[in-house]
Every structure is written in structure tokens, then in C-alpha cells.
Amino acid sequence: MAIIQGRPVGILGTGMSLPERVVTNRDLEKIVNTSDEWIVQRSGIHTRRMASAGESNASLAAVSALAAMRAAAVPADDIDMIMVGTNSPDTLFPGVAPIVQSMTGASRAGGMDVQAGCPGALFAMAAAAGGIASGIWDNVVVIGSEVMTPLVDQTDRSTCVLFGDGAGACVMGPWREGALRVTHADMKADGSKSDLISLPGGLSALPANERTLREKMHFLKMNGREVFKFVSRELPDYLANFCQSCGITCDEVDWWIFHQANIRIIEYVCERMKIPMDRVIINLDRYGNTSAASIMIALHESLGCGTIRRGQRTVITSFGAGMTYGAILAES
Ligand code: ACO
């Protein structure tokens, strides 16, 4: 069952925050053996943002959260919970969320990180919706925030050209007129594919030592081709079934917000599902794959510039390390 029962839940306001530094494909040509042509053709990415010293995961998250709280007209003291979907916390503990609590002055709020691969913020939105619907919380800040740059081997051309840094946030609360209403949510995991994307070293399984450093186990490893195959195989049927469980057909969805990993994956899934590309939100050309932040940044941009209009349905969907995937339906 994908339906969210209880109090109607809304997205009351959104925000985003990006690092200053813009890195182009041409910039990367100077660092690794790659080309603008290869990157654009294989991924659709032209530029990405990379965090510099002083731009921490928590600081990007807090700026995006404050913007969302302003947009929602919900003061910091009225926030009950902060959830941060992230795969690149500044430290394993404390998590990002407690630092954001302090930075935003959300004096009454709890805080927790949701580490679920790229769908981390999507899973957090689903958990927030359940908590608001049932009355555990009134106002929840959900953030997707990543500083992936230090976790990606900047000499590995197969990964360093793909990722970017940034944060996006929303305030969720009891639905009110004019807000996007979150009506359905679903989450999946397939741990049998856990080897496709991982960061194996430096934690309890493989504590940091000379070997883990030498073998660069403290960097993200990705079998890009197999990730591509997995997502292309699973996502179309999954999304068709999700729509069915929401009581709609895929044709009745006005906007699709996909995890911004790779234009070719999105195009393939859309082709299989017969979704016209002019109904798909794309910003990976500018920001690359910002992991858990990507759907939140895309949501903010598409609401902010009036792309999603009154009376329209939007499916937000993501996939990533785990493997994990999921979807949310929201109606305006
Ligand atoms: N520049 C130039 N050549 C490159 C580069 C590069 N940056 N990277 C790899 N190559 C080369 C490879 O070495 C290979 O050369 P070879 O044929 O001589 O061996 C050739 O390009 C083809 O490599 P493939 O890996 O087969 O290229 P592919 O077309 O599969 O594209 C890519 C690679 C872009 C990673 C693709 O597989 C992909 O996008 N996969 C999905 C990844 C993904 O979606 N991840 C996100 C989910 S997880 C998360 O967000 C954390």
C-alpha cells in the first residue's frame, strides 16, 4: 500500500544551497584523461558545483533549510524534526541533522540523518509524511545534502566527472491551501546488489590502515555499467506498479522528478514507459549527480520557477547505493 492515511500532508516551502565553485568539463580535462564530448555524451553533465573549504555538508544543509523555512513561513521554533538524507556526512557522528538544528536555531527539533544511498532524502520525505499524517510531528524539515567531492577519487575518471555537491530542502507539515500534497510513498531495497556502489574502507568492516589508504578504499567505488543495467531493468516496471497502486496511470502524471544521475538512464526509462521528455525535470546538466540532494534541488527549482502548476501531479523517484529505490506522488 502506497497511500498515506491520516492528516493530509503538504510540502509547505522549499530551498536550496550550492557551493560557489563551478567546475566545467573542460576543467576536468586538465586533471584526468577525459573530454567534454565524452562526459556530455555519456552522462549529459556540463558543469557541477564543488565545495571548497568552509562549505561543509551541514552549512549547505542549514542554508537550504533556512530558505525552505522562510518560504513556508514556518519559524525555527515551530520545527519538530530535521531529517537529512546524506551519504557524505561531515563526520559519521555526530550526524549532519543535529548540527543543522543548532545552525538554524530550531530549538525544539529532533534531528537524524537518513543514509539510504541517493534516495536518502526521498525516504526521509516518506518517513516525515508518515509522522505528520499520524500526528507525531507537525513541521518537519527534510534536507538532501551532499559534499561528495572528498569521497570521490579525483584521479578516477570513471567517477570524478559524474558527481557534484549541493543541498536542497523542504518543510513538510499539515497540508494547507496552495501547498503540494504528498499522497503516496513507497520504498524498496535490494541488498543483494550492495557491491554495485560502495565506500568500503575506513569504517568498522575495514578500519583505516595503510592498505585501505593504498588501495583507495576510502573513495566511492561504482560499477557504472551494472548500475545502469539494474536501474534500466527495475525502474520502469517499478514506477508503472507504483502509479497503479496510487490509482493512476503513468499518463496521468504531469511531471517526473528523477534522481539526476545520468541523462541516458532517464531517457531510457522514459522511452520504455512512453513518458515524453518535456514532462521530465532535468538539471543534471548544471549540477551533475548530487546524490541525495538531487531530487530536492530539482523539486525546489521546479516549484520556484512555476513549472509545477496548480492541479498537477508529480512523481519524485530516486535510486542508488544499496541498491535502494523509491517513489513519492505529490499533487498540487
Ligand atoms: N572519460 C573518457 N573515457 C572514460 C571516462 C571518462 N570520464 N570514464 C570511463 N571512460 C572509458 C572507459 O575506460 C571505457 O573505456 P574502454 O572501452 O577502453 O575500456 C569506456 O569509456 C566505456 O566505459 P563504460 O563504463 O562502459 O561507459 P558507459 O557508457 O557505461 O558510461 C557511466 C559510464 C557514465 C558511469 C554509466 O555507466 C553510468 O552512468 N552508469 C550509471 C551510474 C549511475 O547512475 N550512478 C548513480 C547511481 S548511484 C549514486 O548516485 C551514488
PDB file of N, CA, C and O and ligand atoms in Angstrom, residues 32-35 38-39 42-43 87 117-118 148 156-159 161-163 197 220 222-228 231 259 261-262 264-265 289 291 319-321 323, ligand 1:
ATOM      1  N   VAL A  32      42.079  14.771 -15.425  1.00  0.00           N
ATOM      2  CA  VAL A  32      42.066  13.354 -15.825  1.00  0.00           C
ATOM      3  C   VAL A  32      41.938  13.240 -17.346  1.00  0.00           C
ATOM      4  O   VAL A  32      41.572  14.206 -18.018  1.00  0.00           O
ATOM      5  N   ASN A  33      42.205  12.037 -17.836  1.00  0.00           N
ATOM      6  CA  ASN A  33      42.155  11.786 -19.272  1.00  0.00           C
ATOM      7  C   ASN A  33      40.694  11.617 -19.707  1.00  0.00           C
ATOM      8  O   ASN A  33      40.174  10.500 -19.773  1.00  0.00           O
ATOM      9  N   THR A  34      40.032  12.757 -19.929  1.00  0.00           N
ATOM     10  CA  THR A  34      38.623  12.724 -20.338  1.00  0.00           C
ATOM     11  C   THR A  34      38.386  13.846 -21.336  1.00  0.00           C
ATOM     12  O   THR A  34      39.310  14.576 -21.700  1.00  0.00           O
ATOM     13  N   SER A  35      37.153  13.970 -21.806  1.00  0.00           N
ATOM     14  CA  SER A  35      36.840  15.067 -22.722  1.00  0.00           C
ATOM     15  C   SER A  35      35.419  15.556 -22.465  1.00  0.00           C
ATOM     16  O   SER A  35      34.555  14.780 -22.007  1.00  0.00           O
ATOM     17  N   TRP A  38      32.973  13.300 -24.273  1.00  0.00           N
ATOM     18  CA  TRP A  38      32.667  12.009 -23.640  1.00  0.00           C
ATOM     19  C   TRP A  38      31.673  12.225 -22.503  1.00  0.00           C
ATOM     20  O   TRP A  38      30.672  11.516 -22.378  1.00  0.00           O
ATOM     21  N   ILE A  39      31.967  13.219 -21.644  1.00  0.00           N
ATOM     22  CA  ILE A  39      31.128  13.411 -20.450  1.00  0.00           C
ATOM     23  C   ILE A  39      29.700  13.784 -20.858  1.00  0.00           C
ATOM     24  O   ILE A  39      28.724  13.236 -20.339  1.00  0.00           O
ATOM     25  N   ARG A  42      27.972  10.667 -22.603  1.00  0.00           N
ATOM     26  CA  ARG A  42      27.686   9.518 -21.730  1.00  0.00           C
ATOM     27  C   ARG A  42      26.826   9.858 -20.526  1.00  0.00           C
ATOM     28  O   ARG A  42      26.223   8.963 -19.935  1.00  0.00           O
ATOM     29  N   SER A  43      26.819  11.137 -20.114  1.00  0.00           N
ATOM     30  CA  SER A  43      26.096  11.454 -18.878  1.00  0.00           C
ATOM     31  C   SER A  43      25.137  12.639 -19.000  1.00  0.00           C
ATOM     32  O   SER A  43      24.201  12.760 -18.204  1.00  0.00           O
ATOM     33  N   ASN A  87      24.839  10.908   2.085  1.00  0.00           N
ATOM     34  CA  ASN A  87      25.830   9.820   2.035  1.00  0.00           C
ATOM     35  C   ASN A  87      27.218  10.357   2.286  1.00  0.00           C
ATOM     36  O   ASN A  87      28.202   9.623   2.181  1.00  0.00           O
ATOM     37  N   GLY A 117      21.613   5.639   0.469  1.00  0.00           N
ATOM     38  CA  GLY A 117      22.032   5.906  -0.895  1.00  0.00           C
ATOM     39  C   GLY A 117      21.371   7.173  -1.408  1.00  0.00           C
ATOM     40  O   GLY A 117      20.874   7.997  -0.629  1.00  0.00           O
ATOM     41  N   CYS A 118      21.315   7.290  -2.714  1.00  0.00           N
ATOM     42  CA  CYS A 118      20.756   8.530  -3.284  1.00  0.00           C
ATOM     43  C   CYS A 118      19.298   8.775  -2.897  1.00  0.00           C
ATOM     44  O   CYS A 118      18.881   9.921  -2.822  1.00  0.00           O
ATOM     45  N   MET A 148      30.148  15.420  -1.817  1.00  0.00           N
ATOM     46  CA  MET A 148      30.708  14.156  -2.324  1.00  0.00           C
ATOM     47  C   MET A 148      32.175  14.293  -2.735  1.00  0.00           C
ATOM     48  O   MET A 148      32.907  13.295  -2.770  1.00  0.00           O
ATOM     49  N   ASP A 156      40.138   9.302 -10.623  1.00  0.00           N
ATOM     50  CA  ASP A 156      39.406   8.200 -11.256  1.00  0.00           C
ATOM     51  C   ASP A 156      38.373   8.781 -12.230  1.00  0.00           C
ATOM     52  O   ASP A 156      37.315   9.265 -11.820  1.00  0.00           O
ATOM     53  N   ARG A 157      38.695   8.719 -13.514  1.00  0.00           N
ATOM     54  CA  ARG A 157      37.835   9.400 -14.495  1.00  0.00           C
ATOM     55  C   ARG A 157      36.447   8.788 -14.602  1.00  0.00           C
ATOM     56  O   ARG A 157      35.516   9.432 -15.079  1.00  0.00           O
ATOM     57  N   SER A 158      36.315   7.514 -14.142  1.00  0.00           N
ATOM     58  CA  SER A 158      35.006   6.879 -14.290  1.00  0.00           C
ATOM     59  C   SER A 158      34.001   7.390 -13.257  1.00  0.00           C
ATOM     60  O   SER A 158      32.795   7.192 -13.417  1.00  0.00           O
ATOM     61  N   THR A 159      34.469   8.028 -12.188  1.00  0.00           N
ATOM     62  CA  THR A 159      33.519   8.570 -11.196  1.00  0.00           C
ATOM     63  C   THR A 159      33.628  10.091 -11.022  1.00  0.00           C
ATOM     64  O   THR A 159      32.622  10.749 -10.796  1.00  0.00           O
ATOM     65  N   VAL A 161      33.929  12.595 -12.855  1.00  0.00           N
ATOM     66  CA  VAL A 161      33.237  13.511 -13.767  1.00  0.00           C
ATOM     67  C   VAL A 161      31.726  13.559 -13.479  1.00  0.00           C
ATOM     68  O   VAL A 161      31.025  14.416 -14.011  1.00  0.00           O
ATOM     69  N   LEU A 162      31.240  12.621 -12.653  1.00  0.00           N
ATOM     70  CA  LEU A 162      29.791  12.457 -12.516  1.00  0.00           C
ATOM     71  C   LEU A 162      29.179  13.236 -11.354  1.00  0.00           C
ATOM     72  O   LEU A 162      28.028  13.654 -11.428  1.00  0.00           O
ATOM     73  N   PHE A 163      29.949  13.383 -10.270  1.00  0.00           N
ATOM     74  CA  PHE A 163      29.326  13.856  -9.029  1.00  0.00           C
ATOM     75  C   PHE A 163      29.506  15.350  -8.793  1.00  0.00           C
ATOM     76  O   PHE A 163      30.448  15.961  -9.293  1.00  0.00           O
ATOM     77  N   ILE A 197      27.602  -0.141  -5.753  1.00  0.00           N
ATOM     78  CA  ILE A 197      28.098   1.182  -5.343  1.00  0.00           C
ATOM     79  C   ILE A 197      28.454   1.077  -3.867  1.00  0.00           C
ATOM     80  O   ILE A 197      27.598   0.722  -3.051  1.00  0.00           O
ATOM     81  N   LEU A 220      34.577   6.379  -3.085  1.00  0.00           N
ATOM     82  CA  LEU A 220      33.416   5.706  -3.679  1.00  0.00           C
ATOM     83  C   LEU A 220      33.842   4.781  -4.823  1.00  0.00           C
ATOM     84  O   LEU A 220      34.686   5.160  -5.642  1.00  0.00           O
ATOM     85  N   MET A 222      32.192   2.431  -7.893  1.00  0.00           N
ATOM     86  CA  MET A 222      30.917   2.211  -8.599  1.00  0.00           C
ATOM     87  C   MET A 222      31.129   1.397  -9.861  1.00  0.00           C
ATOM     88  O   MET A 222      32.021   1.695 -10.660  1.00  0.00           O
ATOM     89  N   ASN A 223      30.307   0.369 -10.010  1.00  0.00           N
ATOM     90  CA  ASN A 223      30.277  -0.388 -11.256  1.00  0.00           C
ATOM     91  C   ASN A 223      29.192   0.251 -12.132  1.00  0.00           C
ATOM     92  O   ASN A 223      28.028  -0.161 -12.116  1.00  0.00           O
ATOM     93  N   GLY A 224      29.593   1.310 -12.828  1.00  0.00           N
ATOM     94  CA  GLY A 224      28.636   2.153 -13.554  1.00  0.00           C
ATOM     95  C   GLY A 224      27.776   1.378 -14.525  1.00  0.00           C
ATOM     96  O   GLY A 224      26.557   1.565 -14.599  1.00  0.00           O
ATOM     97  N   ARG A 225      28.400   0.460 -15.248  1.00  0.00           N
ATOM     98  CA  ARG A 225      27.655  -0.287 -16.275  1.00  0.00           C
ATOM     99  C   ARG A 225      26.564  -1.145 -15.630  1.00  0.00           C
ATOM    100  O   ARG A 225      25.444  -1.217 -16.117  1.00  0.00           O
ATOM    101  N   GLU A 226      26.907  -1.807 -14.495  1.00  0.00           N
ATOM    102  CA  GLU A 226      25.917  -2.668 -13.821  1.00  0.00           C
ATOM    103  C   GLU A 226      24.824  -1.845 -13.145  1.00  0.00           C
ATOM    104  O   GLU A 226      23.666  -2.277 -13.076  1.00  0.00           O
ATOM    105  N   VAL A 227      25.203  -0.651 -12.629  1.00  0.00           N
ATOM    106  CA  VAL A 227      24.174   0.234 -12.053  1.00  0.00           C
ATOM    107  C   VAL A 227      23.187   0.615 -13.154  1.00  0.00           C
ATOM    108  O   VAL A 227      21.962   0.562 -12.968  1.00  0.00           O
ATOM    109  N   PHE A 228      23.739   0.975 -14.289  1.00  0.00           N
ATOM    110  CA  PHE A 228      22.912   1.341 -15.441  1.00  0.00           C
ATOM    111  C   PHE A 228      21.929   0.216 -15.775  1.00  0.00           C
ATOM    112  O   PHE A 228      20.729   0.427 -15.933  1.00  0.00           O
ATOM    113  N   VAL A 231      19.177  -0.329 -12.943  1.00  0.00           N
ATOM    114  CA  VAL A 231      18.140   0.709 -12.915  1.00  0.00           C
ATOM    115  C   VAL A 231      17.251   0.610 -14.156  1.00  0.00           C
ATOM    116  O   VAL A 231      16.020   0.702 -14.066  1.00  0.00           O
ATOM    117  N   HIS A 259      15.927  11.011  -9.932  1.00  0.00           N
ATOM    118  CA  HIS A 259      17.280  11.229  -9.420  1.00  0.00           C
ATOM    119  C   HIS A 259      18.168  11.615 -10.605  1.00  0.00           C
ATOM    120  O   HIS A 259      18.173  10.935 -11.638  1.00  0.00           O
ATOM    121  N   ALA A 261      21.057  11.315 -12.048  1.00  0.00           N
ATOM    122  CA  ALA A 261      22.324  10.582 -12.118  1.00  0.00           C
ATOM    123  C   ALA A 261      22.935  10.656 -13.504  1.00  0.00           C
ATOM    124  O   ALA A 261      24.141  10.878 -13.655  1.00  0.00           O
ATOM    125  N   ASN A 262      22.095  10.472 -14.517  1.00  0.00           N
ATOM    126  CA  ASN A 262      22.630  10.322 -15.866  1.00  0.00           C
ATOM    127  C   ASN A 262      21.477  10.491 -16.853  1.00  0.00           C
ATOM    128  O   ASN A 262      20.461   9.813 -16.732  1.00  0.00           O
ATOM    129  N   ARG A 264      21.160   9.525 -19.800  1.00  0.00           N
ATOM    130  CA  ARG A 264      20.862   8.340 -20.613  1.00  0.00           C
ATOM    131  C   ARG A 264      19.962   7.361 -19.859  1.00  0.00           C
ATOM    132  O   ARG A 264      19.091   6.725 -20.449  1.00  0.00           O
ATOM    133  N   ILE A 265      20.175   7.239 -18.540  1.00  0.00           N
ATOM    134  CA  ILE A 265      19.294   6.365 -17.751  1.00  0.00           C
ATOM    135  C   ILE A 265      17.866   6.932 -17.783  1.00  0.00           C
ATOM    136  O   ILE A 265      16.898   6.214 -18.010  1.00  0.00           O
ATOM    137  N   ASN A 289      25.543  14.714 -10.653  1.00  0.00           N
ATOM    138  CA  ASN A 289      24.823  13.839  -9.732  1.00  0.00           C
ATOM    139  C   ASN A 289      25.132  14.291  -8.309  1.00  0.00           C
ATOM    140  O   ASN A 289      26.224  14.060  -7.806  1.00  0.00           O
ATOM    141  N   SER A 291      23.694  13.159  -5.711  1.00  0.00           N
ATOM    142  CA  SER A 291      23.300  12.063  -4.826  1.00  0.00           C
ATOM    143  C   SER A 291      21.971  12.382  -4.114  1.00  0.00           C
ATOM    144  O   SER A 291      21.007  12.719  -4.778  1.00  0.00           O
ATOM    145  N   PHE A 319      17.099   6.411  -7.016  1.00  0.00           N
ATOM    146  CA  PHE A 319      17.733   5.093  -6.887  1.00  0.00           C
ATOM    147  C   PHE A 319      19.193   5.307  -6.533  1.00  0.00           C
ATOM    148  O   PHE A 319      19.762   6.366  -6.821  1.00  0.00           O
ATOM    149  N   GLY A 320      19.793   4.313  -5.876  1.00  0.00           N
ATOM    150  CA  GLY A 320      21.207   4.481  -5.550  1.00  0.00           C
ATOM    151  C   GLY A 320      21.756   3.350  -4.704  1.00  0.00           C
ATOM    152  O   GLY A 320      21.176   2.247  -4.648  1.00  0.00           O
ATOM    153  N   ALA A 321      22.879   3.635  -4.047  1.00  0.00           N
ATOM    154  CA  ALA A 321      23.651   2.618  -3.340  1.00  0.00           C
ATOM    155  C   ALA A 321      22.773   1.839  -2.376  1.00  0.00           C
ATOM    156  O   ALA A 321      21.988   2.392  -1.617  1.00  0.00           O
ATOM    157  N   MET A 323      21.325  -1.810  -3.333  1.00  0.00           N
ATOM    158  CA  MET A 323      20.627  -0.757  -4.061  1.00  0.00           C
ATOM    159  C   MET A 323      19.301  -0.402  -3.351  1.00  0.00           C
ATOM    160  O   MET A 323      18.661  -1.283  -2.778  1.00  0.00           O
TER     161      MET A 323
HETATM  162  N1  ACO B   1      36.312   9.982 -19.943  1.00  0.00           N
HETATM  163  C1  ACO B   1      36.687   9.239 -21.013  1.00  0.00           C
HETATM  164  N2  ACO B   1      36.578   7.907 -21.054  1.00  0.00           N
HETATM  165  C2  ACO B   1      36.046   7.294 -19.962  1.00  0.00           C
HETATM  166  C3  ACO B   1      35.654   8.007 -18.817  1.00  0.00           C
HETATM  167  C4  ACO B   1      35.795   9.411 -18.835  1.00  0.00           C
HETATM  168  N3  ACO B   1      35.416  10.193 -17.803  1.00  0.00           N
HETATM  169  N4  ACO B   1      35.170   7.135 -17.911  1.00  0.00           N
HETATM  170  C5  ACO B   1      35.262   5.911 -18.454  1.00  0.00           C
HETATM  171  N5  ACO B   1      35.804   6.006 -19.697  1.00  0.00           N
HETATM  172  C6  ACO B   1      36.081   4.949 -20.659  1.00  0.00           C
HETATM  173  C7  ACO B   1      36.205   3.596 -20.009  1.00  0.00           C
HETATM  174  O1  ACO B   1      37.533   3.413 -19.534  1.00  0.00           O
HETATM  175  C8  ACO B   1      35.874   2.671 -21.160  1.00  0.00           C
HETATM  176  O2  ACO B   1      37.000   2.561 -21.985  1.00  0.00           O
HETATM  177  P1  ACO B   1      37.364   1.128 -22.665  1.00  0.00           P
HETATM  178  O3  ACO B   1      36.192   0.806 -23.542  1.00  0.00           O
HETATM  179  O4  ACO B   1      38.619   1.443 -23.396  1.00  0.00           O
HETATM  180  O5  ACO B   1      37.513   0.175 -21.516  1.00  0.00           O
HETATM  181  C9  ACO B   1      34.818   3.446 -21.948  1.00  0.00           C
HETATM  182  O6  ACO B   1      34.945   4.828 -21.525  1.00  0.00           O
HETATM  183  C10 ACO B   1      33.415   2.983 -21.684  1.00  0.00           C
HETATM  184  O7  ACO B   1      33.247   2.850 -20.284  1.00  0.00           O
HETATM  185  P2  ACO B   1      31.862   2.412 -19.658  1.00  0.00           P
HETATM  186  O8  ACO B   1      31.965   2.370 -18.166  1.00  0.00           O
HETATM  187  O9  ACO B   1      31.356   1.202 -20.355  1.00  0.00           O
HETATM  188  O10 ACO B   1      30.963   3.654 -20.116  1.00  0.00           O
HETATM  189  P3  ACO B   1      29.400   3.801 -20.022  1.00  0.00           P
HETATM  190  O11 ACO B   1      28.865   4.124 -21.335  1.00  0.00           O
HETATM  191  O12 ACO B   1      28.769   2.671 -19.243  1.00  0.00           O
HETATM  192  O13 ACO B   1      29.257   5.113 -19.147  1.00  0.00           O
HETATM  193  C11 ACO B   1      28.790   5.744 -16.900  1.00  0.00           C
HETATM  194  C12 ACO B   1      29.795   5.154 -17.861  1.00  0.00           C
HETATM  195  C13 ACO B   1      28.535   7.185 -17.312  1.00  0.00           C
HETATM  196  C14 ACO B   1      29.338   5.700 -15.481  1.00  0.00           C
HETATM  197  C15 ACO B   1      27.484   4.938 -16.984  1.00  0.00           C
HETATM  198  O14 ACO B   1      27.759   3.563 -16.872  1.00  0.00           O
HETATM  199  C16 ACO B   1      26.516   5.305 -15.934  1.00  0.00           C
HETATM  200  O15 ACO B   1      26.046   6.431 -15.867  1.00  0.00           O
HETATM  201  N6  ACO B   1      26.130   4.357 -15.063  1.00  0.00           N
HETATM  202  C17 ACO B   1      25.182   4.621 -14.027  1.00  0.00           C
HETATM  203  C18 ACO B   1      25.822   5.265 -12.896  1.00  0.00           C
HETATM  204  C19 ACO B   1      24.791   5.883 -12.015  1.00  0.00           C
HETATM  205  O16 ACO B   1      23.675   6.157 -12.407  1.00  0.00           O
HETATM  206  N7  ACO B   1      25.126   6.128 -10.798  1.00  0.00           N
HETATM  207  C20 ACO B   1      24.252   6.832  -9.983  1.00  0.00           C
HETATM  208  C21 ACO B   1      23.533   5.986  -9.031  1.00  0.00           C
HETATM  209  S1  ACO B   1      24.366   5.855  -7.590  1.00  0.00           S
HETATM  210  C22 ACO B   1      24.574   7.297  -6.912  1.00  0.00           C
HETATM  211  O17 ACO B   1      24.015   8.253  -7.338  1.00  0.00           O
HETATM  212  C23 ACO B   1      25.528   7.391  -5.763  1.00  0.00           C
END
